[in-house]
CSV table of C-alpha atoms in Angstrom, one decimal:
chain,number,residue,atom,x,y,z
A,1,VAL,CA,-18.7,3.7,-5.3
A,2,LYS,CA,-20.6,4.9,-8.4
A,3,ALA,CA,-19.6,8.6,-8.0
A,4,ARG,CA,-15.9,7.6,-7.7
A,5,GLN,CA,-16.0,5.2,-10.6
A,6,MET,CA,-14.8,2.3,-8.5
A,7,VAL,CA,-16.5,-0.1,-10.9
A,8,VAL,CA,-16.2,0.5,-14.6
A,9,GLU,CA,-17.3,-1.1,-17.8
A,10,VAL,CA,-14.7,-2.1,-20.4
A,11,ASP,CA,-14.9,-3.8,-23.7
A,12,ASP,CA,-13.6,-7.5,-23.8
A,13,PRO,CA,-13.0,-8.7,-27.3
A,14,GLN,CA,-14.4,-12.1,-26.4
A,15,ARG,CA,-17.1,-11.4,-23.8
A,16,GLY,CA,-18.3,-7.9,-24.8
A,17,LYS,CA,-18.8,-5.3,-22.0
A,18,VAL,CA,-17.6,-6.5,-18.6
A,19,ARG,CA,-17.5,-4.7,-15.2
A,20,GLN,CA,-14.3,-4.6,-13.3
A,21,PRO,CA,-12.6,-2.5,-10.6
A,22,GLY,CA,-11.8,1.0,-11.6
A,23,ILE,CA,-8.8,3.2,-10.5
A,24,ALA,CA,-8.8,3.5,-6.7
A,25,ILE,CA,-6.5,6.4,-6.3
A,26,LYS,CA,-7.7,9.7,-8.0
A,27,LEU,CA,-5.0,12.2,-8.8
A,28,SER,CA,-6.0,15.4,-10.5
A,29,GLU,CA,-2.8,16.1,-12.5
A,30,THR,CA,-2.0,12.4,-13.3
A,31,PRO,CA,-5.3,10.5,-13.6
A,32,GLY,CA,-5.1,6.8,-14.0
A,33,ALA,CA,-6.5,4.8,-16.8
A,34,ILE,CA,-7.5,1.2,-17.3
A,35,ARG,CA,-4.8,-0.3,-19.5
A,36,SER,CA,-5.8,-3.9,-19.3
A,37,LEU,CA,-8.7,-6.3,-18.4
A,38,ALA,CA,-8.9,-7.7,-14.9
A,39,ARG,CA,-8.0,-11.3,-14.6
A,40,ARG,CA,-11.1,-13.7,-14.7
A,41,THR,CA,-12.0,-15.6,-11.6
A,42,GLY,CA,-10.0,-18.8,-11.6
A,43,GLU,CA,-7.9,-17.9,-14.7
A,44,ASP,CA,-4.6,-18.8,-12.9
A,45,THR,CA,-5.9,-21.6,-10.8
A,46,ARG,CA,-3.9,-24.4,-12.3
A,47,GLN,CA,-0.7,-22.4,-12.4
A,48,VAL,CA,-1.1,-21.3,-8.8
A,49,LEU,CA,-1.8,-24.9,-7.7
A,50,ALA,CA,1.3,-26.1,-9.6
A,51,GLU,CA,3.4,-23.5,-7.9
A,52,LEU,CA,2.1,-24.8,-4.6
A,53,GLY,CA,3.2,-28.2,-5.4
A,54,TYR,CA,0.0,-29.9,-6.6
A,55,SER,CA,0.1,-32.3,-9.5
A,56,GLN,CA,-2.1,-31.8,-12.6
A,57,GLU,CA,-4.2,-34.7,-11.4
A,58,GLN,CA,-4.6,-33.2,-7.9
A,59,ALA,CA,-5.5,-29.8,-9.4
A,60,ALA,CA,-8.1,-31.4,-11.6
A,61,ASP,CA,-9.6,-33.1,-8.6
A,62,LEU,CA,-9.7,-29.9,-6.6
A,63,ILE,CA,-11.5,-28.2,-9.5
A,64,ARG,CA,-13.9,-31.2,-10.2
A,65,THR,CA,-15.0,-31.2,-6.5
A,66,GLY,CA,-15.4,-27.4,-6.3
A,67,VAL,CA,-12.6,-26.7,-3.9
A,68,ALA,CA,-10.8,-24.6,-6.6
A,69,VAL,CA,-12.4,-22.8,-9.6
A,70,GLU,CA,-11.6,-22.3,-13.3
A,71,PRO,CA,-13.3,-19.6,-15.5
A,72,ALA,CA,-16.7,-20.4,-16.7
A,73,SER,CA,-16.7,-21.3,-20.4
A,74,ASP,CA,-17.8,-18.6,-22.7
A,75,GLY,CA,-19.8,-20.9,-25.0
């Protein structure tokens, strides 16, 4: 994992250095590059739950009870 750079550190303007998955496929003539930060765990929870038909209140309840997650606050 380390030798193939499967986990890399990138700079996040709000959180500083963060670790995220690297480029899985290695091509010698066209190497890949990290172009954006990985999504944070839970970043899209409310949107996904809404698309699945959950109301805002139901989504909040799922998050409050720990069934679903939102990103941890950075404060």
